[in-house]
Each structure stands twice: as C-alpha cells, then as structure tokens.
XYZ file of C-alpha atoms in Angstrom:
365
model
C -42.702 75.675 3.150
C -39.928 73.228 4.310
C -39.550 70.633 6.691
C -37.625 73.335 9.028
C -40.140 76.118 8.406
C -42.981 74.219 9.668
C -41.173 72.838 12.525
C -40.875 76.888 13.479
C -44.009 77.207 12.805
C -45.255 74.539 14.614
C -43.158 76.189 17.675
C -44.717 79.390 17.722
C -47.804 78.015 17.645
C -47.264 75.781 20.822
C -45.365 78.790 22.592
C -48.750 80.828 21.829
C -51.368 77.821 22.925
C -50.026 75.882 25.874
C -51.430 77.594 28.511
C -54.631 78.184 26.831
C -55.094 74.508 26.440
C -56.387 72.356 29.929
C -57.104 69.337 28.786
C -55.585 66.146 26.780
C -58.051 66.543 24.105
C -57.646 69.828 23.443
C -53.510 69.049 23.496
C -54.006 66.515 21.002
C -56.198 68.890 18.320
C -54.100 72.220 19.145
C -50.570 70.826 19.658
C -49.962 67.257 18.451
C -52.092 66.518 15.367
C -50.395 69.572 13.804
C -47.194 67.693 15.047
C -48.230 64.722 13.168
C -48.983 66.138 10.111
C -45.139 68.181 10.352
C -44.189 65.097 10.002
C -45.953 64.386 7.002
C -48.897 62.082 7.460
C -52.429 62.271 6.939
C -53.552 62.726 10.145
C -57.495 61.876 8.612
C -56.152 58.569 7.249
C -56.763 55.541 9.255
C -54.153 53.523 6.971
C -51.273 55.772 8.341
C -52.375 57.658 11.629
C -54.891 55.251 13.125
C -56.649 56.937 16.742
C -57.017 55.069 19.973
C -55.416 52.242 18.541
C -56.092 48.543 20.370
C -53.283 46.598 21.403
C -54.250 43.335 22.805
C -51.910 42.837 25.872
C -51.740 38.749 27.487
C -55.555 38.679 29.437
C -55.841 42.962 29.208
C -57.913 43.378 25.704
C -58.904 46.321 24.523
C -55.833 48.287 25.452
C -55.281 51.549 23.660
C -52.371 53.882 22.479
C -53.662 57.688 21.391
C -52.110 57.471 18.232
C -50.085 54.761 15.743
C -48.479 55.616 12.969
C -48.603 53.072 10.341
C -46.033 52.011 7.641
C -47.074 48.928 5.392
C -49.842 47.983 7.208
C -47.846 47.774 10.739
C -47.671 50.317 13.331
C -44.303 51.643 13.465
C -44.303 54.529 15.674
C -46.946 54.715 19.007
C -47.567 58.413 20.312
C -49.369 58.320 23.749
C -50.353 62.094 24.705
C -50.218 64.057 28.058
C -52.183 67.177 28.785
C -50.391 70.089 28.095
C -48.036 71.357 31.299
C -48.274 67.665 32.773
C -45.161 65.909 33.389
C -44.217 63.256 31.563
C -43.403 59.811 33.005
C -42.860 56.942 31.228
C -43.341 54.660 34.022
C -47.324 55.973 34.429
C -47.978 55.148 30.360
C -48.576 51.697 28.952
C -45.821 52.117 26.207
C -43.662 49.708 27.929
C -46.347 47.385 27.262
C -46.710 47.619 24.168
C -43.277 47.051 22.784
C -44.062 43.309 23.830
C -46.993 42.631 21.552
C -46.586 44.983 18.420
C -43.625 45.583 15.929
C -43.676 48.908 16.672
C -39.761 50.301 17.181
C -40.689 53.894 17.973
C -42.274 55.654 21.036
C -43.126 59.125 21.372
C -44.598 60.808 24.764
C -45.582 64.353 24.748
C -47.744 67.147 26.348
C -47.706 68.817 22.835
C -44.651 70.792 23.903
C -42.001 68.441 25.283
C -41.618 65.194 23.489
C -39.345 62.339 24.101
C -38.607 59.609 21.769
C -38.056 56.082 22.917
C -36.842 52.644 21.244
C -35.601 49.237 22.467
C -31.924 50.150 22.579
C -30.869 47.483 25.897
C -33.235 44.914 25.483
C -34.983 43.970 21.961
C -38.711 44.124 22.467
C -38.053 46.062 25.666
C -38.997 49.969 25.536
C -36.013 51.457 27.115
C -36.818 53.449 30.117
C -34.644 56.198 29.000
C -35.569 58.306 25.619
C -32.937 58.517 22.844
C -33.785 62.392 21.885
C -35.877 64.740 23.959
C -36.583 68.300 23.224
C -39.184 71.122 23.864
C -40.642 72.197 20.644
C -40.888 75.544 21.679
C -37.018 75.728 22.164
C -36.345 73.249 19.222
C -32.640 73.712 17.717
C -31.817 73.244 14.450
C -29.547 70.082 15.089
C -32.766 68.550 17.183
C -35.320 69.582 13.633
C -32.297 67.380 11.691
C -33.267 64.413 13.360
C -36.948 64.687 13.414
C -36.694 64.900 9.391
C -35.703 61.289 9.704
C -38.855 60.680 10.955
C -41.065 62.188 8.426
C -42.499 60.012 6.036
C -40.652 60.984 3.247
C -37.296 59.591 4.924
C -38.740 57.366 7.378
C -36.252 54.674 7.310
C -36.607 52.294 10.353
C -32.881 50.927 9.970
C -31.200 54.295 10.152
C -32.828 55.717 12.853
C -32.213 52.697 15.167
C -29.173 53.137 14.265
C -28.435 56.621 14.804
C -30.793 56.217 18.288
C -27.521 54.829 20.361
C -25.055 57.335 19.669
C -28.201 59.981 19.738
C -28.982 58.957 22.811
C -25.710 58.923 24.940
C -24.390 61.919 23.494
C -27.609 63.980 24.950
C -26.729 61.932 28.235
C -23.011 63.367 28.441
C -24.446 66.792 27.598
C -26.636 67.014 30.132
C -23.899 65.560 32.301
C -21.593 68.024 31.201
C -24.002 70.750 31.788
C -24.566 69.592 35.323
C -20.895 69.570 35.990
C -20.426 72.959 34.525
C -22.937 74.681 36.871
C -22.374 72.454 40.331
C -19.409 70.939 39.723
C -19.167 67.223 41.744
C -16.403 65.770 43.937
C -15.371 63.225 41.421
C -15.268 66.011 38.772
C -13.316 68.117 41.212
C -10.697 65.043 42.169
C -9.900 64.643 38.624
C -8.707 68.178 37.940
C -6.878 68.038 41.541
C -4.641 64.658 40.373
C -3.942 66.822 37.152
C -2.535 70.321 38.819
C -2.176 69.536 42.301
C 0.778 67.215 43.695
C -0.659 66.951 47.385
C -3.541 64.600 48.697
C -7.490 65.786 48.125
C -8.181 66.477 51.502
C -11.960 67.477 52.285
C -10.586 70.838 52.746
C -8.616 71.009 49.283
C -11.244 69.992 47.556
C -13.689 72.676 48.161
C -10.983 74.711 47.631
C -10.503 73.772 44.105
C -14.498 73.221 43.674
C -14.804 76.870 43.374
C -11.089 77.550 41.562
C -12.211 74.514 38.913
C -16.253 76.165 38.972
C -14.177 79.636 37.580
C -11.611 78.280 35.155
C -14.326 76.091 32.911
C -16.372 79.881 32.944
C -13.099 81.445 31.669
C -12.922 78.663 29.248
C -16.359 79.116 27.797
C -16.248 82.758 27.604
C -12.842 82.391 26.018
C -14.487 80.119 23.586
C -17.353 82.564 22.890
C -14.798 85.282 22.604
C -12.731 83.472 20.071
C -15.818 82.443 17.965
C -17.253 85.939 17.931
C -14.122 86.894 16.383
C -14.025 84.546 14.056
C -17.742 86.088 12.458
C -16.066 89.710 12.847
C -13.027 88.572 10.734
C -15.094 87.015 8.242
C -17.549 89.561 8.303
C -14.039 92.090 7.188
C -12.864 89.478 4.416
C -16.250 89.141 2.631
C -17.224 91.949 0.109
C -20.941 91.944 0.255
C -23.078 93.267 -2.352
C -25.923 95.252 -0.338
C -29.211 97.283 -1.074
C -30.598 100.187 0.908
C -33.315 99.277 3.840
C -36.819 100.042 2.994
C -37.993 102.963 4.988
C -34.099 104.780 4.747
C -31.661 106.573 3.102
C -28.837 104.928 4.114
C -27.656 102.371 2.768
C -25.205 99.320 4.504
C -21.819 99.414 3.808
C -19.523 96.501 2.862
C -16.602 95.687 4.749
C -13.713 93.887 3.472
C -9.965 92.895 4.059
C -9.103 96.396 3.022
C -9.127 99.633 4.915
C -12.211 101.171 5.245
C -12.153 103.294 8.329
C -14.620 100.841 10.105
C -13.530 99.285 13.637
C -15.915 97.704 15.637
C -15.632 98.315 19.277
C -15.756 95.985 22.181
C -18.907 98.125 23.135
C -20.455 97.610 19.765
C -19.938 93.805 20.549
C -21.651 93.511 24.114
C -24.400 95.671 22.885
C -24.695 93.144 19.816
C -25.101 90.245 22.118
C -27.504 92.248 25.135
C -30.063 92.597 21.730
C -29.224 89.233 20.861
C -30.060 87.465 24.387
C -33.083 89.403 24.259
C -34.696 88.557 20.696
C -33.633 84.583 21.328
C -37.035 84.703 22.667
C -38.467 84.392 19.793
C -35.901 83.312 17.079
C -32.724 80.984 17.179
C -28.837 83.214 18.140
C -27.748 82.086 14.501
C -30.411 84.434 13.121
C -29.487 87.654 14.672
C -26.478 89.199 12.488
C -24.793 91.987 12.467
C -22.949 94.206 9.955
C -21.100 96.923 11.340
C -20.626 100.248 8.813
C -18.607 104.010 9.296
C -21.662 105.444 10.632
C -23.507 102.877 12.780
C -23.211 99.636 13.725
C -26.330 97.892 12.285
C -28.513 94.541 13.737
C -30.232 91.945 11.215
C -32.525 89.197 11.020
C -31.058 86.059 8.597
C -28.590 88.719 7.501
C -30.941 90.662 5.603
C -30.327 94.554 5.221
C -34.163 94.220 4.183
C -34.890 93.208 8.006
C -33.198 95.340 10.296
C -33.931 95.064 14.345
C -31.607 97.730 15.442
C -28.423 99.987 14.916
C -26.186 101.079 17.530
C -25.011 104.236 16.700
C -22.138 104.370 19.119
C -19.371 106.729 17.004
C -20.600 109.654 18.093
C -18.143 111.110 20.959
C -21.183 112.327 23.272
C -24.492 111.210 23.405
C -25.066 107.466 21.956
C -27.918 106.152 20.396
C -29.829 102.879 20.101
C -31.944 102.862 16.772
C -35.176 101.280 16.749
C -37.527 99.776 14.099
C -41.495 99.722 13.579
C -43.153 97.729 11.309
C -42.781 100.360 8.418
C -38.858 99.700 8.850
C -38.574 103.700 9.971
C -35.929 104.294 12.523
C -36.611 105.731 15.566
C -33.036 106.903 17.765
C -33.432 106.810 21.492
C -30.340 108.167 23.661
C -29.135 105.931 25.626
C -26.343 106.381 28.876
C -25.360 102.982 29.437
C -25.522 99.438 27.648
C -28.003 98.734 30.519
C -30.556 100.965 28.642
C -30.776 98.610 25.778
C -33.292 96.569 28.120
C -35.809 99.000 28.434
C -36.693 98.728 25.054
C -37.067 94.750 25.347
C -40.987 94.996 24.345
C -39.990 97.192 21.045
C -37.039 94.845 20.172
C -39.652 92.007 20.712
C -42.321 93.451 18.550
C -39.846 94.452 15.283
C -39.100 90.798 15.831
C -42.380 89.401 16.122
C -43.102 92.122 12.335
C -41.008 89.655 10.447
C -41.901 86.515 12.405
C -46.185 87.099 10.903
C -44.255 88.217 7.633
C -43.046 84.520 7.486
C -46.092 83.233 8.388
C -48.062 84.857 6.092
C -46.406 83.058 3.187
C-alpha cells in the first residue's frame, strides 16, 4: 500500500471514529499513533517516537510534549495532542515553549482529525503563531497528502521542508483570503473593481451597488471556469480510443468514443446529472475519482475510470420515461424511473453504499 493509500485509509478511519472517541487518550491510540506510523515511524521505538517527552524549560523542569519524533538522536518534530472535536489553539499549548530549548524545527497540533503544522518562519527559535499547512484528514486533498510525504521518514529532509514552509504557508493564507472574498466580498475588494470599470467616485451608495454586481460576476467566472474545464474532459474523453471490457454482472459492454463519428452526443442533461452523483459520492471519495464515459445507449458513471466499478448510468436517450441505473454490490443494475434530475437525490443512501462496496474492496487488500 502507498504513501497515498494509507493516508485514505487513515481518513476513513478518522471519519468513522471521531465521535466515538471522548477523550485525549483514546485520540492518541485511535487517531494519531496510526498517523504516526503513516508517516513511517515506529511508533513502539523510543529512539524515533519517544512519549511524553521532557523538555526542561528555564526554572519549569519536567515539562512534557505528547510525542517527539526523533532523527539522529534529536527531536525534530514535537506533536502535542487535543481530544478529538476540541479546538485547537496554539496559544493554550506549550509548543511555543519549546522551540526555545530544543532543536526541534517542526510542530504539529491535532485532535486526530485536524492538524496544523508549525515552524519558526519570522523569528528563528520562535514557533510562529501561524501554521504553514493545515488540513482535516478526513477531507485531505491530494496536493495536501504531497506535502505530508515530505515528512515521512523516508524523505524527511529538514532543509527542504523549511524551505518549501514559506511559500506553503502564504499561499494557503491568500486562499483562504480569496475564499473569503469570493463569498462576502469586502469594501476594499469592492473599491478595486470600482477604480477598474467605473469612472465616478465610490460613494457609500455605489459601492453596495457594485458589492452585489462584483459578488455575481466572480460566480459567473467560476462557473465559466468549471464549464470550460468540464469540456475539456468531454473533448478528451471523444479523442481517446479506449480499449474496454464488459462490467461484471452485465451484458453490455462500454463503448469507446473517439474523434470520429459515432452517433454518441452527450447532453447538457447528461452533464448536470454527472455532477448531482458526483457532489453526492464526494462524501466519501475525492471529485477526480468519479468519471464518466458516455456510450449510444446510456451514459455510464465510474470509480478511477474503471468499467470494472461502475456507480451509475443515466439512461437518458430514451424519448419518454428516463432512467437512473443503480448498482449493488454484485455489480447488477437496477433502473429506477426517474421525472426530474431532482430524483437523483433520493437515491443518495444507494449511491453511498455502491461507493462505500469498492471503498472495503480497497481496504481489504
């Protein structure tokens, strides 16, 4: 199993476990000792994972981190643990502490589900009081597992991560900032666009006029964006020949599509549908998993691209009723009518559970 596969893993297990857990020692043995040993190390050896270790602070002796992870003899990385579902402050934790007296150049604070990573960025020594990479490992992206490979102890390399850590951490800033913006956007934001397009002074009045007119065109700009990249797969999805076999369970088997006419058009119905079953199975599995491949009779709905793991077929051509195909763990297709794309959500739990089939296939091995 790779570094990403256990990472998943490791996701669905915390999505399963954090409510069952109430207190920090059951966080640490259910959620972040598995973490730990994602990562690599021996979790049972004191020369790299060493427990409650002491850091000696001016007159305070005796002072203890949860965990340090050690690299030639010297702790490297401290992890101090939160119960699970408590928030994390950084201010109520002694890591700022011990930055002073230790060579450590990594912090990590977590509840076993959110985790944020911390080094001394401003001031050398000096934790900074704002992380470098936070994420919630049951929503972990694949961009977010890339960097946490650079911490496992097979390419732990101290240099390149403190490195990496600055631009790391501002780019996550202006993402969130951006974010922000998008959804409420502020008066500065607002006076910007206003000196671009508009030639008369930003009254109070003008700009919450253009608040709402600039709130509108970034939405048309994203869903343009979306648009354009969704038909960007459906063109290369037309100009690949693909070499398919027939799903398990049926007698029909995918069709290619290529550059050349083959009486398949996919519809702009076929499309929404694609991405209502889409929003709904990102529950449990990244967007970039959920294909499609759209054939003369139906238009059919993959995991990884897989004909051998189909979620669901829209079977749309048909000029009167339209169906929505469903699979059980035998890969045997049930068709349910449908009258609206609406529909498609009340068969969330069985679009969930063909998911979850291939999710404890992956497990299993």
């Amino acid at each position: 199993m790779d570094f990403k596969d256990q990472i998943r893993q490791l996701s669905e297990r915390a999505e399963k476990l954090q409510k069952q857990v109430s207190t920090e020692e059951a966080t640490k043995n259910a959620l972040i000792l598995p973490f730990i040993s994602a990562l690599g190390y021996d979790v049972f050896n004191p020369l790299e994972v060493v427990p409650e270790f002491v850091a000696d602070i001016g007159i305070k002796k005796g002072e203890k981190v949860d965990y340090a992870i050690i690299d030639k003899e010297e702790p490297t990385i401290f992890i101090e643990c939160k119960t699970s579902g408590c928030k994390l402050d950084p201010h109520d934790t002694q890591l700022f502490r011990y930055f002073h007296t230790t060579k450590a150049k990594f912090a990590i604070l977590t509840n076993g589900v959110e985790y944020k990573f911390f080094t001394d960025l401003v001031d050398p020594n000096k934790m900074d009081e704002k992380p470098f990479l936070t994420f919630d490992i049951t929503k972990v992206r694949d961009n977010v597992i890339e960097e946490l490979k650079k911490f496992h102890k097979s390419y732990f390399d101290v240099e390149e991560i403190f490195s990496n850590a600055s631009e790391l951490k501002y780019t996550n800033e202006i993402r969130t900032l951006m974010n922000s913006e998008i959804k409420t956007p502020s008066e500065q934001f607002v006076k910007y666009f206003i000196s671009q397009v508009y030639s008369g002074r930003a009254t109070e009045k003008v700009v919450q006029q253009f608040t709402g007119i600039v709130k509108k065109s970034l939405s048309i700009w994203i869903n343009e964006i979306i648009s354009e990249k969704f038909q960007s797969a459906l063109d290369k999805e037309e100009s690949e020949i693909n070499k398919n076999e027939p799903v398990i369970g049926t007698e029909e088997v995918i069709e290619s599509s290529s550059g050349q006419e083959n009486g398949i058009e996919t519809t702009e119905e076929e499309k929404e549908g694609f991405l209502i079953i889409k929003a709904i199975l990102r529950e449990k599995v990244e967007g970039e998993r959920v294909q499609f491949r759209d054939t003369k009779s139906y238009f059919g709905i993959l995991l990884d691209d897989n004909n051998r793991k189909p979620l669901a077929r829209l079977r749309f051509n048909a000029q009167t009723v339209k169906y929505l195909g469903l699979f059980d763990g035998e890969k045997n297709e049930t068709k349910v009518p449908i009258d609206s794309l609406d529909d498609i959500y009340k068969y969330k739990k069985e679009l969930l559970k063909t998911i979850d089939f291939y999710l404890k296939q992956e497990f299993a091995t």
